[in-house]
Structures are given as C-alpha cells and as structure tokens.
PDB file as gemmi writes it, atoms N, CA and C in Angstrom:
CRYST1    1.000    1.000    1.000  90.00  90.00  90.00 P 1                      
ATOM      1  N   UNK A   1      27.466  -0.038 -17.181  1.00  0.00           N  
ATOM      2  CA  UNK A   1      26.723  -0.304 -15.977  1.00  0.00           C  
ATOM      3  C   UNK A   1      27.058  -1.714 -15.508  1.00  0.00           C  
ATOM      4  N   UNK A   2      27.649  -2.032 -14.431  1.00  0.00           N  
ATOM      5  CA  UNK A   2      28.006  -3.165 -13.601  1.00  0.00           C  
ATOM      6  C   UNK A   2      26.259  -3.760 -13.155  1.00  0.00           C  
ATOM      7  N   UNK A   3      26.219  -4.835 -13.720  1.00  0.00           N  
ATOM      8  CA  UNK A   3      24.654  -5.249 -13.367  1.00  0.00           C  
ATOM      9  C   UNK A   3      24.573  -6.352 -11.608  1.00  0.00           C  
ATOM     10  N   UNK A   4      26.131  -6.670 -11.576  1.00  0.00           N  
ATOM     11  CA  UNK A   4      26.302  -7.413 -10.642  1.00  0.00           C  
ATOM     12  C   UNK A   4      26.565  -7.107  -9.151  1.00  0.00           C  
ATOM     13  N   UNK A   5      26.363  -5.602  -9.433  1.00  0.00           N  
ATOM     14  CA  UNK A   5      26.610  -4.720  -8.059  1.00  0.00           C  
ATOM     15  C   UNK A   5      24.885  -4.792  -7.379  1.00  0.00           C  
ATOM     16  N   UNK A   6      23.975  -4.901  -7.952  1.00  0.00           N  
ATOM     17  CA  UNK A   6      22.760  -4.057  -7.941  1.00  0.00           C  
ATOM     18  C   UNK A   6      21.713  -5.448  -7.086  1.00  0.00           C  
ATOM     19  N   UNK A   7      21.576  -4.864  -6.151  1.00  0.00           N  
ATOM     20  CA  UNK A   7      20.498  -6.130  -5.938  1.00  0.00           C  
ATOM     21  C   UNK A   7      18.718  -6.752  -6.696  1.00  0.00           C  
ATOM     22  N   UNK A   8      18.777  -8.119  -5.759  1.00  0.00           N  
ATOM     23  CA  UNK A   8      17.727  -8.527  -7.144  1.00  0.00           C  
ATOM     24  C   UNK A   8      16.491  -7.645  -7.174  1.00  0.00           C  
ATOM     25  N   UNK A   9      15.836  -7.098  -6.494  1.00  0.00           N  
ATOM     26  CA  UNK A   9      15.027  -6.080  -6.569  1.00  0.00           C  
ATOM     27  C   UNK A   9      15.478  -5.363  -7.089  1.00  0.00           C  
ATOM     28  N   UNK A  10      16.460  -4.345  -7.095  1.00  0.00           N  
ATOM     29  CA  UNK A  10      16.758  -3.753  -8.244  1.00  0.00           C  
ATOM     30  C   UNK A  10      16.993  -3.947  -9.907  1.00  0.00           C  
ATOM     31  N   UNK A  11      17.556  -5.396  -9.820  1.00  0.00           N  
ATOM     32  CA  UNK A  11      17.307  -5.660 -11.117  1.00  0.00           C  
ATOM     33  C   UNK A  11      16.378  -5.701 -11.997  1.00  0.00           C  
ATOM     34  N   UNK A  12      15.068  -6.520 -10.877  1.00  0.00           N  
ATOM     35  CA  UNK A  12      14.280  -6.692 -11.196  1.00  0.00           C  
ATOM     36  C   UNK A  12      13.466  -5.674 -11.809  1.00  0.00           C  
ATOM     37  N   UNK A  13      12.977  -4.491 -11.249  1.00  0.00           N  
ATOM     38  CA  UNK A  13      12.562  -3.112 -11.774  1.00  0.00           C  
ATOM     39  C   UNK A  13      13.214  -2.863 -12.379  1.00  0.00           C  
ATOM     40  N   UNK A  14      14.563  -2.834 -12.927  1.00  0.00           N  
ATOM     41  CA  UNK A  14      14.920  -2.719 -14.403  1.00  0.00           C  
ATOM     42  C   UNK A  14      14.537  -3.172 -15.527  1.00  0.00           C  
ATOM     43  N   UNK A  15      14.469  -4.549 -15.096  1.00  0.00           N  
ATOM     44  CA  UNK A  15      13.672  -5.131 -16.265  1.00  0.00           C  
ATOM     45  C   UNK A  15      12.408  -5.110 -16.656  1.00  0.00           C  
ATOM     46  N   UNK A  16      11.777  -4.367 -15.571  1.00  0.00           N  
ATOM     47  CA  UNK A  16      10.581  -3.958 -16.036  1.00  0.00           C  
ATOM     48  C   UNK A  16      10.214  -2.752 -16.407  1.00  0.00           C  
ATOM     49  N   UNK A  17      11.140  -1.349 -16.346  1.00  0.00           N  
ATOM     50  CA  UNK A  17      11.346  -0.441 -17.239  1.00  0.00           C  
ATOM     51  C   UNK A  17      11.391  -0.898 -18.829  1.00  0.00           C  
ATOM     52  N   UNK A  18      10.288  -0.486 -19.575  1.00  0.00           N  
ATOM     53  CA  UNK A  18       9.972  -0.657 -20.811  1.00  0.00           C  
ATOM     54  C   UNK A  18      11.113   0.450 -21.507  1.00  0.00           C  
ATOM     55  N   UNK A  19      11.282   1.757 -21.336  1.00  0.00           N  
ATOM     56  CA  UNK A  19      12.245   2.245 -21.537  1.00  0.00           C  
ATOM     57  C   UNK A  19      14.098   2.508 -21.989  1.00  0.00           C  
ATOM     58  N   UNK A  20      14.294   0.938 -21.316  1.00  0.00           N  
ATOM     59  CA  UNK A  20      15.968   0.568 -21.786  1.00  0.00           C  
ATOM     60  C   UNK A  20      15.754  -0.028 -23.323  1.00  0.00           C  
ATOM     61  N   UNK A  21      17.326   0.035 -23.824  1.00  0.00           N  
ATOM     62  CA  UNK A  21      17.717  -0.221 -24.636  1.00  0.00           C  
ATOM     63  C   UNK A  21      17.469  -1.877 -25.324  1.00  0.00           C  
ATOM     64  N   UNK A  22      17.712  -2.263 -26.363  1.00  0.00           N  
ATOM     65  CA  UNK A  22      17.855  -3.735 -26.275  1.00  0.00           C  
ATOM     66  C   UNK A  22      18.850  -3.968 -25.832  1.00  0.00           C  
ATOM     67  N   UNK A  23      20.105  -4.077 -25.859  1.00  0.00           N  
ATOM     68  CA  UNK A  23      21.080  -4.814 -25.292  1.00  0.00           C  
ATOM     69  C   UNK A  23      21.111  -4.558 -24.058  1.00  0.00           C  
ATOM     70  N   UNK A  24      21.091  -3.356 -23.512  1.00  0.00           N  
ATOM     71  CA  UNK A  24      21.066  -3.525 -21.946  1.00  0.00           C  
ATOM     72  C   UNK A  24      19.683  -4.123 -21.026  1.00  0.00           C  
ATOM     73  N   UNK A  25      18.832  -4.540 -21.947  1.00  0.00           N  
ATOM     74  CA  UNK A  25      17.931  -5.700 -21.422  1.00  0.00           C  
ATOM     75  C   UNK A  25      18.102  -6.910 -21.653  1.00  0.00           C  
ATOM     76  N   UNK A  26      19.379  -6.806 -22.611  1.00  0.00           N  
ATOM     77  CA  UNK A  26      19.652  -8.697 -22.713  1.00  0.00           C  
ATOM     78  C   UNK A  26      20.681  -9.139 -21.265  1.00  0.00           C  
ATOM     79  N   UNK A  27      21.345  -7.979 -21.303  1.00  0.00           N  
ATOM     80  CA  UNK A  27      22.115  -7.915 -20.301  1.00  0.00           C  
ATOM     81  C   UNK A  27      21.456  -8.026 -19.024  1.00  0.00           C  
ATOM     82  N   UNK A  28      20.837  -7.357 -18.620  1.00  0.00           N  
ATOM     83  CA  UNK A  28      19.740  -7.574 -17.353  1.00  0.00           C  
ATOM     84  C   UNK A  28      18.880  -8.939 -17.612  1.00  0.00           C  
ATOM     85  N   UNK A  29      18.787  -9.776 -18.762  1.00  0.00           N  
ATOM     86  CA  UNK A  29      18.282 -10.610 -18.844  1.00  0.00           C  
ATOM     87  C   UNK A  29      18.870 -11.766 -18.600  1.00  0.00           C  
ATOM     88  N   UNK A  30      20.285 -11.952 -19.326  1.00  0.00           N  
ATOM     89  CA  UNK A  30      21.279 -12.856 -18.783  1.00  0.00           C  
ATOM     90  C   UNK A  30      21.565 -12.443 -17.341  1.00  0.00           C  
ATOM     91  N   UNK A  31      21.668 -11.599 -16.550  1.00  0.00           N  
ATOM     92  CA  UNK A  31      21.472 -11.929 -15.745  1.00  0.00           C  
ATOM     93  C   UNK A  31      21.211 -12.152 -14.506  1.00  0.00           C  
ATOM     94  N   UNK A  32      19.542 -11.828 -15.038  1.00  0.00           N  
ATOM     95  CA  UNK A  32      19.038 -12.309 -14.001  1.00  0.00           C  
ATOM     96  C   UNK A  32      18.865 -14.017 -14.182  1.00  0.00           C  
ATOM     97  N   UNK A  33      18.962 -14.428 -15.301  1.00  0.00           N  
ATOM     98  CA  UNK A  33      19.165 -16.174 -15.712  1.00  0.00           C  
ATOM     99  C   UNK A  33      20.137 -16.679 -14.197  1.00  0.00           C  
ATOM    100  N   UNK A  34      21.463 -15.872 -14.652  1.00  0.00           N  
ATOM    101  CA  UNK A  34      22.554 -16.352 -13.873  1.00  0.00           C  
ATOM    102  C   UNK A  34      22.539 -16.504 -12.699  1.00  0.00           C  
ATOM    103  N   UNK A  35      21.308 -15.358 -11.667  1.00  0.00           N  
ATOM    104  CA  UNK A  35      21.102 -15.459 -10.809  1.00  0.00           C  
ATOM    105  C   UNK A  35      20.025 -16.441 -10.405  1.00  0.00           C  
ATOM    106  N   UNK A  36      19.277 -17.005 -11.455  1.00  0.00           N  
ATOM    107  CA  UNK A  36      18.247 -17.747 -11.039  1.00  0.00           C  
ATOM    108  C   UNK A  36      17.332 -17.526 -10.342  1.00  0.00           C  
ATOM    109  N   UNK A  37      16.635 -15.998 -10.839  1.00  0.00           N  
ATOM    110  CA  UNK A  37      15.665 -15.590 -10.288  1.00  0.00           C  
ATOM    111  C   UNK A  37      14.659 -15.336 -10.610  1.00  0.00           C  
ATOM    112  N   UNK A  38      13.099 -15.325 -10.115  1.00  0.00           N  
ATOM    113  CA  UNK A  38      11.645 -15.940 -10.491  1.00  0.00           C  
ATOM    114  C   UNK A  38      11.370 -14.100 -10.935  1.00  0.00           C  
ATOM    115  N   UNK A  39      10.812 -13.440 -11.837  1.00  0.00           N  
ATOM    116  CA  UNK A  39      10.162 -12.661 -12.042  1.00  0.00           C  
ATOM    117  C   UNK A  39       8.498 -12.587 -11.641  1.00  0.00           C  
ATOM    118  N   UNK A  40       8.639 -11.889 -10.186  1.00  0.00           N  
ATOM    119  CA  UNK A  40       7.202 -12.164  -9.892  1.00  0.00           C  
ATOM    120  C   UNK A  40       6.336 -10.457  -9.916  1.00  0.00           C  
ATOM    121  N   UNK A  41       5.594 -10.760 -11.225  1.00  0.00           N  
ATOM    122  CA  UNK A  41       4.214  -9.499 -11.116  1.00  0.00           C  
ATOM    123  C   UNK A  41       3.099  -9.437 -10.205  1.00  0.00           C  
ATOM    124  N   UNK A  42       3.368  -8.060  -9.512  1.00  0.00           N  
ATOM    125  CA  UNK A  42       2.335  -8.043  -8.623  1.00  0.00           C  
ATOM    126  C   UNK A  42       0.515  -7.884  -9.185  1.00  0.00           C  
ATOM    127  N   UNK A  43       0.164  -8.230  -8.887  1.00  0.00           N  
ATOM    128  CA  UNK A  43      -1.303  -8.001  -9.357  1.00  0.00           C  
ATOM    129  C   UNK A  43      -1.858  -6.640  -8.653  1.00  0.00           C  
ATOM    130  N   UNK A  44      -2.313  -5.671  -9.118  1.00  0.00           N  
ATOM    131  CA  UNK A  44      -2.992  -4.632  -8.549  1.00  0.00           C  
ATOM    132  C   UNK A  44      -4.130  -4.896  -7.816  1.00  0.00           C  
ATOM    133  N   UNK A  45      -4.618  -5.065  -6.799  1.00  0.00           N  
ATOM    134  CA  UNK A  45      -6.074  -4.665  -6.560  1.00  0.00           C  
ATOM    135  C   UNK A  45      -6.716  -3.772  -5.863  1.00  0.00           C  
ATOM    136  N   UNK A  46      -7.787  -3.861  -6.422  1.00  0.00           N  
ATOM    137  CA  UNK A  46      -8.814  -2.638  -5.906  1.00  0.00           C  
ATOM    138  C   UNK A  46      -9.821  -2.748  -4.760  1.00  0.00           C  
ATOM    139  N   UNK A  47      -9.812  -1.760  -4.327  1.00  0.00           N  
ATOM    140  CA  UNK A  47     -10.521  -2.152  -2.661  1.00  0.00           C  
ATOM    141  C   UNK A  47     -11.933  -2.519  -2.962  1.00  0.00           C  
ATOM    142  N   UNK A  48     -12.442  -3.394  -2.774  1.00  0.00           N  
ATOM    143  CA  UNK A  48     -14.810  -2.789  -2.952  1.00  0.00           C  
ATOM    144  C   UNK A  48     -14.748  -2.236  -2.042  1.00  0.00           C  
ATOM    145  N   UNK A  49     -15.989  -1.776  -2.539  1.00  0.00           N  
ATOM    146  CA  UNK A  49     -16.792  -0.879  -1.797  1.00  0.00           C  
ATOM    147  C   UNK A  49     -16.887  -1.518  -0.155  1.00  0.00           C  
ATOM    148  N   UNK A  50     -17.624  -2.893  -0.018  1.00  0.00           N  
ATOM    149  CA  UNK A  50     -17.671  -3.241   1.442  1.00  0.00           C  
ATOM    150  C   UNK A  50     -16.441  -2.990   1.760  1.00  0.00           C  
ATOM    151  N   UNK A  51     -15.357  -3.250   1.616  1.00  0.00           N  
ATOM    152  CA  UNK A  51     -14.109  -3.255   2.388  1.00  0.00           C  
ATOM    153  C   UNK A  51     -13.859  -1.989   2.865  1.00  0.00           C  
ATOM    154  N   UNK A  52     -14.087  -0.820   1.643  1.00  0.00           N  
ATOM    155  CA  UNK A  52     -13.763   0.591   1.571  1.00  0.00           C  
ATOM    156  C   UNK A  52     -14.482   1.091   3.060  1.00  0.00           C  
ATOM    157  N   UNK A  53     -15.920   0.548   3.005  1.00  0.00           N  
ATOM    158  CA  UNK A  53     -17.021   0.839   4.444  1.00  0.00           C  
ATOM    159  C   UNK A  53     -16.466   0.466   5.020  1.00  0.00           C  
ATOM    160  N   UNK A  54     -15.843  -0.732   4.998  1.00  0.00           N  
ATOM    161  CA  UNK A  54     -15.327  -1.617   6.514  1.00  0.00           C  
ATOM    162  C   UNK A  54     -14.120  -1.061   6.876  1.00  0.00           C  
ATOM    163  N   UNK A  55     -13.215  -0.648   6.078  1.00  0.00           N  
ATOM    164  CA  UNK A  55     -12.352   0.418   7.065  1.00  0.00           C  
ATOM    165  C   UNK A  55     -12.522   1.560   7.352  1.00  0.00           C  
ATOM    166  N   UNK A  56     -13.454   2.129   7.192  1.00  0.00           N  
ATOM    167  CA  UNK A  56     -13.730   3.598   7.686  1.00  0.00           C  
ATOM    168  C   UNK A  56     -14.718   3.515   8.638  1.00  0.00           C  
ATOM    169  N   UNK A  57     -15.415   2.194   9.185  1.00  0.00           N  
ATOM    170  CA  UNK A  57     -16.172   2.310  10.011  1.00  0.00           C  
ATOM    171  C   UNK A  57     -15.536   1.814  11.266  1.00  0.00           C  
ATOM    172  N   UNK A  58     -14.600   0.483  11.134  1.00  0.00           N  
ATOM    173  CA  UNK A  58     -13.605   0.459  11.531  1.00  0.00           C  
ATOM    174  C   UNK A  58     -11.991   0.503  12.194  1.00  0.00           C  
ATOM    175  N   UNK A  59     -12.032   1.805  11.167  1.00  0.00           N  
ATOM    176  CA  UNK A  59     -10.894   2.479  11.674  1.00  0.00           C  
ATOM    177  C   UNK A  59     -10.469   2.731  12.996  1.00  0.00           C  
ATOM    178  N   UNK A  60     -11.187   3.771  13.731  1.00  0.00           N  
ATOM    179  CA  UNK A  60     -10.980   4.057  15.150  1.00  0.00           C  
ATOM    180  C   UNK A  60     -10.182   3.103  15.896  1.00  0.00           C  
ATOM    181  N   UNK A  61     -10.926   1.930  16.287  1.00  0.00           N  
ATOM    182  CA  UNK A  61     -10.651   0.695  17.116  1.00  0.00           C  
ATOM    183  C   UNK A  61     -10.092  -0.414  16.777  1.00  0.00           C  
ATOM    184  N   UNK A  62      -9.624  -0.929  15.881  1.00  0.00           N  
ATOM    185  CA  UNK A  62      -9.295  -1.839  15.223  1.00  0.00           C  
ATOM    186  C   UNK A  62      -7.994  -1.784  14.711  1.00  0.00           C  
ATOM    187  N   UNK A  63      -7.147  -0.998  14.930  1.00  0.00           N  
ATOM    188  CA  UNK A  63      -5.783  -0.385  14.383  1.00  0.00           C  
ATOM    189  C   UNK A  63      -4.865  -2.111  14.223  1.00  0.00           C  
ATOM    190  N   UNK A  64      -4.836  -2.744  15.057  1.00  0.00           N  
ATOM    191  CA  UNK A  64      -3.584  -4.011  14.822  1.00  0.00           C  
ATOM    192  C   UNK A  64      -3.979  -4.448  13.943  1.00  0.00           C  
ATOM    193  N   UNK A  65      -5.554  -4.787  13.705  1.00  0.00           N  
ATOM    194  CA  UNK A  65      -6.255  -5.500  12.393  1.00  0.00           C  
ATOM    195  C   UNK A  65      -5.894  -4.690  11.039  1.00  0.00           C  
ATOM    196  N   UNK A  66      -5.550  -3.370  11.204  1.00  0.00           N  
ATOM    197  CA  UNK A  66      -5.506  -2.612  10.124  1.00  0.00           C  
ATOM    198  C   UNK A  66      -4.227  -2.662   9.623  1.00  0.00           C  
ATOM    199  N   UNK A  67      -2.922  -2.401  10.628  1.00  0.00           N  
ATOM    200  CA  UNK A  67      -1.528  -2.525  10.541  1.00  0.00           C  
ATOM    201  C   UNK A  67      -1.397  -3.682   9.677  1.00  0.00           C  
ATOM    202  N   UNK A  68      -2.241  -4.928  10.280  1.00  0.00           N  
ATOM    203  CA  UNK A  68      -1.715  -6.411  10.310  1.00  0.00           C  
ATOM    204  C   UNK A  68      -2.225  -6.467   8.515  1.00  0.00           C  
ATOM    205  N   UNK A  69      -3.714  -6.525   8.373  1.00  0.00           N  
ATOM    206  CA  UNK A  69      -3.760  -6.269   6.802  1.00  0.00           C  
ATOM    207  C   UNK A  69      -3.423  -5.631   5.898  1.00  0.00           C  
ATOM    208  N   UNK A  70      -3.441  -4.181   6.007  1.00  0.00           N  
ATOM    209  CA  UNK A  70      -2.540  -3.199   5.338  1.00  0.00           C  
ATOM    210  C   UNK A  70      -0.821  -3.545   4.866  1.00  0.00           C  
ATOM    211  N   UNK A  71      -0.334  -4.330   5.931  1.00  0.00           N  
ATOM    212  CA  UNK A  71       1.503  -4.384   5.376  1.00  0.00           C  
ATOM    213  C   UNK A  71       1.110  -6.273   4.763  1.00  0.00           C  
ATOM    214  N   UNK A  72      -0.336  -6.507   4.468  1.00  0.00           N  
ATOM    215  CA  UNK A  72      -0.139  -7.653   3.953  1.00  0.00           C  
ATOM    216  C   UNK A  72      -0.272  -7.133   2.086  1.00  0.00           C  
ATOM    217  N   UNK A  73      -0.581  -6.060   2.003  1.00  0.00           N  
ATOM    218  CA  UNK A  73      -0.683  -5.828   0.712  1.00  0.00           C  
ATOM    219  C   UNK A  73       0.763  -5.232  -0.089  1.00  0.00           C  
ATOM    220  N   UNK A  74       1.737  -4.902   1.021  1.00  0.00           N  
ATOM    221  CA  UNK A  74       2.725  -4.439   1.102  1.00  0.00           C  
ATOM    222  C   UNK A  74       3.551  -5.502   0.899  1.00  0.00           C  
ATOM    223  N   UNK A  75       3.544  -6.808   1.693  1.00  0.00           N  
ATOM    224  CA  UNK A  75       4.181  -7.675   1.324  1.00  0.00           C  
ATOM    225  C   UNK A  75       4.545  -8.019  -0.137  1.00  0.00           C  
ATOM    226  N   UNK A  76       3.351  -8.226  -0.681  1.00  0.00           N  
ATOM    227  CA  UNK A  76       2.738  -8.708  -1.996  1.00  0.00           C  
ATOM    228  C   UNK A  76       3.441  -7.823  -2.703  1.00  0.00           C  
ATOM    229  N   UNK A  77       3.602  -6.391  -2.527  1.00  0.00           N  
ATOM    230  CA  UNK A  77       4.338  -5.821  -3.674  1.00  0.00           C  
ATOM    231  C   UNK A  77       3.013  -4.669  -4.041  1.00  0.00           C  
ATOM    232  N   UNK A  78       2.039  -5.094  -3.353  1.00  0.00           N  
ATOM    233  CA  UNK A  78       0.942  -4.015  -4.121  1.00  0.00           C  
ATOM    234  C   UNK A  78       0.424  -2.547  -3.339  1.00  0.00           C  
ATOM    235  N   UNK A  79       1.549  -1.730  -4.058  1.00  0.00           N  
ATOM    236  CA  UNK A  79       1.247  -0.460  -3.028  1.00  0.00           C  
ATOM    237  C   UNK A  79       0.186   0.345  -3.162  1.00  0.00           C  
ATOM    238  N   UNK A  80      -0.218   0.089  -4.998  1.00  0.00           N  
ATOM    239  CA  UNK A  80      -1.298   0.968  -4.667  1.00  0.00           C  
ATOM    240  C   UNK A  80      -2.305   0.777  -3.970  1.00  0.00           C  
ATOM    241  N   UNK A  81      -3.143  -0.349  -3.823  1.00  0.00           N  
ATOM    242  CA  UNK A  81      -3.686  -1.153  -2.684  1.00  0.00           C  
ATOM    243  C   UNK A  81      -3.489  -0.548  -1.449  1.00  0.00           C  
ATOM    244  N   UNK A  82      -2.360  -0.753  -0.937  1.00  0.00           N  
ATOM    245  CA  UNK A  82      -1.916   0.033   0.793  1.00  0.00           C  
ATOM    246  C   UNK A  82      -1.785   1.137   0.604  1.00  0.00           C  
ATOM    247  N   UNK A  83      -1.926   2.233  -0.565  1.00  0.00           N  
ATOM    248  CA  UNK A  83      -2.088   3.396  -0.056  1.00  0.00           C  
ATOM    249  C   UNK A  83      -3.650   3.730   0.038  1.00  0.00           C  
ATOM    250  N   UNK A  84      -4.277   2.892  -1.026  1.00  0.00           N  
ATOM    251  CA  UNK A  84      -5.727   3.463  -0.814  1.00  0.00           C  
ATOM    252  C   UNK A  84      -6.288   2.927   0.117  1.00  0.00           C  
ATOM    253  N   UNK A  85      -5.823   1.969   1.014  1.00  0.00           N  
ATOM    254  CA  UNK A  85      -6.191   1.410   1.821  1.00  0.00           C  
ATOM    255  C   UNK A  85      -6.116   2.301   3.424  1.00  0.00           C  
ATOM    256  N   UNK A  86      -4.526   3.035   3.054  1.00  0.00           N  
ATOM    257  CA  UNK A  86      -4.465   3.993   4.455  1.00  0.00           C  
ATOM    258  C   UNK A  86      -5.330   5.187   4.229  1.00  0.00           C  
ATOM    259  N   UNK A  87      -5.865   5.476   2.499  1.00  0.00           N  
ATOM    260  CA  UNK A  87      -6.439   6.974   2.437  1.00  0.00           C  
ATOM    261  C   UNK A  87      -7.416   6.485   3.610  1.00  0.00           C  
ATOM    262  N   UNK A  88      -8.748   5.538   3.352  1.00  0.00           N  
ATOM    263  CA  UNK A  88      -9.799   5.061   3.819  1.00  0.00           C  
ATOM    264  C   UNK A  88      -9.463   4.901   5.563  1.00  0.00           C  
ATOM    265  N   UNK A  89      -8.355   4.611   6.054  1.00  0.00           N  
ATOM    266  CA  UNK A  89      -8.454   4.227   7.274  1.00  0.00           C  
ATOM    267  C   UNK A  89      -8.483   6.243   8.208  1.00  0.00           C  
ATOM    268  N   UNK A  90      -7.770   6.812   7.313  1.00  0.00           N  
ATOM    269  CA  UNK A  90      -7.344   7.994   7.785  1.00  0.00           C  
ATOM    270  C   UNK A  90      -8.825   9.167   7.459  1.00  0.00           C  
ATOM    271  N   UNK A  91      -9.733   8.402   6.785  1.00  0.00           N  
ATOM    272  CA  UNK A  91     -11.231   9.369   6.431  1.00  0.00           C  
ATOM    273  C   UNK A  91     -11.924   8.923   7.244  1.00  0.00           C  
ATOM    274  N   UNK A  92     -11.812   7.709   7.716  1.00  0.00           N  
ATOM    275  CA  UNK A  92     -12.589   6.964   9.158  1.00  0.00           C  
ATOM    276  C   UNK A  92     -11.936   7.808  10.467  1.00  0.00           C  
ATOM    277  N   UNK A  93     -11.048   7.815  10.586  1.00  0.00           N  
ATOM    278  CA  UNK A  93     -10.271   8.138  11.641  1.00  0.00           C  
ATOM    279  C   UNK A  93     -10.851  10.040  11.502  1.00  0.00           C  
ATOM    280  N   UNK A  94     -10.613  10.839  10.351  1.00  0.00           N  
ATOM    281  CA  UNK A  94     -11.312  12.042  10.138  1.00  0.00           C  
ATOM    282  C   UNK A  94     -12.689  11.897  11.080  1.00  0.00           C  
ATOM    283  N   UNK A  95     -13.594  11.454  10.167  1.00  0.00           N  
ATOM    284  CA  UNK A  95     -15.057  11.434  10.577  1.00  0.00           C  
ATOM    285  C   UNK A  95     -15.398  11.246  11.814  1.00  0.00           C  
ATOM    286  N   UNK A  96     -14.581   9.789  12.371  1.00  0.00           N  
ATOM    287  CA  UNK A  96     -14.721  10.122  13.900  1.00  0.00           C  
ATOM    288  C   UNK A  96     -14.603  11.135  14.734  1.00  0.00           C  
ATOM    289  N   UNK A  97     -13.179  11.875  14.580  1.00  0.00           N  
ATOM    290  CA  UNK A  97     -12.975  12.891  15.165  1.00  0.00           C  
ATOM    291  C   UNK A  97     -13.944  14.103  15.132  1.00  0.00           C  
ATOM    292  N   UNK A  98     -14.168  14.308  13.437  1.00  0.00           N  
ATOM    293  CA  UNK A  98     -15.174  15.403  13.686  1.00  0.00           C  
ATOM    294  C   UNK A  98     -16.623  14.929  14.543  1.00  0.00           C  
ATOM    295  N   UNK A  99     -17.141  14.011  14.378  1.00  0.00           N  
ATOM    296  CA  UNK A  99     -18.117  13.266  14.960  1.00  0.00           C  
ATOM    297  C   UNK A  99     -18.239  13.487  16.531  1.00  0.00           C  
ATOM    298  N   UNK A 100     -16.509  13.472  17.105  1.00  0.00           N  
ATOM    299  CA  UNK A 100     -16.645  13.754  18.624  1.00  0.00           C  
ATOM    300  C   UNK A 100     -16.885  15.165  18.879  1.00  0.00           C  
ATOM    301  N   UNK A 101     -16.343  15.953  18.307  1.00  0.00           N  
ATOM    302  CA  UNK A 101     -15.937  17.080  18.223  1.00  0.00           C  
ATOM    303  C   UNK A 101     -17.752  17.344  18.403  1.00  0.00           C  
ATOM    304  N   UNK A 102     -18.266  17.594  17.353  1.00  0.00           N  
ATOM    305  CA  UNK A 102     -19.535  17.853  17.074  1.00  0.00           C  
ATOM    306  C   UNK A 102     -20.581  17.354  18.325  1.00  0.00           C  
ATOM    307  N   UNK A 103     -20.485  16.276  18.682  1.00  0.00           N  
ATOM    308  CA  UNK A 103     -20.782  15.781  20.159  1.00  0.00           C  
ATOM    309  C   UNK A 103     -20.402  16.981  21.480  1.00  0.00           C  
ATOM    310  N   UNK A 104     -18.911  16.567  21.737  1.00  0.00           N  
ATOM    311  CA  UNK A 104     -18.780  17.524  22.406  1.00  0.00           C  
ATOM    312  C   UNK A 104     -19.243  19.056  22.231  1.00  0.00           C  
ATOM    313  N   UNK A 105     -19.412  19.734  21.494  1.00  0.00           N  
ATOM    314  CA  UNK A 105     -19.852  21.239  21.418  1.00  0.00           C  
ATOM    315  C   UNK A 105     -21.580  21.079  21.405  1.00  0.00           C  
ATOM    316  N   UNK A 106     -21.831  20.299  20.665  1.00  0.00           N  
ATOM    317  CA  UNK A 106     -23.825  20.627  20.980  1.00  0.00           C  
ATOM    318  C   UNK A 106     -24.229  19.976  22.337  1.00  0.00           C  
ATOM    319  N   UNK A 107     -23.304  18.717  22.230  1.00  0.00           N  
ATOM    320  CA  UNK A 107     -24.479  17.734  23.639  1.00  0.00           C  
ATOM    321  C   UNK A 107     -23.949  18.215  25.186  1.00  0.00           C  
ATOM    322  N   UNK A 108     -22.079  18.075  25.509  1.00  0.00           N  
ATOM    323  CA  UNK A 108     -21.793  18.126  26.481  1.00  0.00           C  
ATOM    324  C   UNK A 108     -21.667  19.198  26.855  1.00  0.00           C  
ATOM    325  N   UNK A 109     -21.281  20.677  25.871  1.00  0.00           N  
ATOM    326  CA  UNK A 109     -20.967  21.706  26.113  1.00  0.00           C  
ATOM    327  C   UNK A 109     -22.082  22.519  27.011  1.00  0.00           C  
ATOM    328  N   UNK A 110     -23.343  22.538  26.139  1.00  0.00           N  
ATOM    329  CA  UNK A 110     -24.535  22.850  26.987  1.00  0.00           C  
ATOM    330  C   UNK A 110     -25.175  22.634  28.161  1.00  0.00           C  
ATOM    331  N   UNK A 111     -24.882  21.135  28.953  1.00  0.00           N  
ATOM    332  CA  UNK A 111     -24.830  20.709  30.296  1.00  0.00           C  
ATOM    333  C   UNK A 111     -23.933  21.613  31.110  1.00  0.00           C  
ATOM    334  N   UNK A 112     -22.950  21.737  30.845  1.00  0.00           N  
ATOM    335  CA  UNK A 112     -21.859  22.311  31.769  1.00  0.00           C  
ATOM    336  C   UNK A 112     -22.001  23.383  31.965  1.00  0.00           C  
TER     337      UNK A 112                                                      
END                                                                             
C-alpha cells in the first residue's frame, strides 16, 4: 500500500481504524510524522433536550439559522450531532405540516 498517494484525511481514518496490523500502523505513523500532521478527535455531542425543543419548534421558519448551525457541527467533524440534529429539524417540519393540514380540514374546510 503506497501511503503517499492517499490524502491527509484519509490517512488520518486509517489510523484510527483499530483493526490494521502493527507495521502498517507504524507506517501510517511515520507518516503522518513526515507530513506533520495534528491528529484531531472529534468530540461527539449530544443534543439536550432544550435544543432538541428548540429545533422542532423552530424548524418551519428559521431554516438559514438551521443550515448555518447544523454544517457547524459538520465542520467539527461531528456527524452524529448533524444527523440528529436534521432528524429533529425534519419532525418539526412533520408536525407542522400535519398541524396545517388538520387546520385546514376541521376549521377552513367547513366555512367554505
């Protein structure tokens, strides 16, 4: 395996496959030395609860605020974060809809 073809993100997740061999982690180890590059662990986090409310109440109207925070967890490296973050925006975005829906058929439907 040519380690010098592979970019540093790729390396990098190699070396964090617990799975390889020893020598082909010394190898990925020298070098990433050679390249002089920072091994940075993302930290996981978990949504609270307020936040969890605050995007589902949120959701509807607020979309740039959501884009804009959501690809900040993305930045970071922490996807599981931005995915549970889009489940919540997309159960807000649900509820509303049924919410109109339900509006429209009991309140407006009956006027007309």
């Amino acid at each position: 395996m040519n380690l010098e073809n592979l970019s540093d993100g790729q390396l990098i997740k190699l070396f964090k496959n617990k799975n390889l061999d020893k020598e082909l982690k010394s190898k990925i180890i020298f070098e990433i030395d050679r390249r002089d590059l920072e091994i940075i662990s993302s930290v996981e986090k978990e949504l609270s609860l307020s936040e969890k409310i605050k995007i589902v109440l949120t959701g509807c109207f607020l979309y740039k605020y959501h884009v804009k925070t959501a690809s900040k967890f993305l930045i970071i490296g922490n996807k599981k974060t931005y995915k549970q973050y889009w489940k919540y925006f997309n159960l807000g975005l649900f509820i509303y809809i049924f919410i109109f829906l339900l509006v429209v058929k009991y309140i407006l439907k009956p006027l007309y």
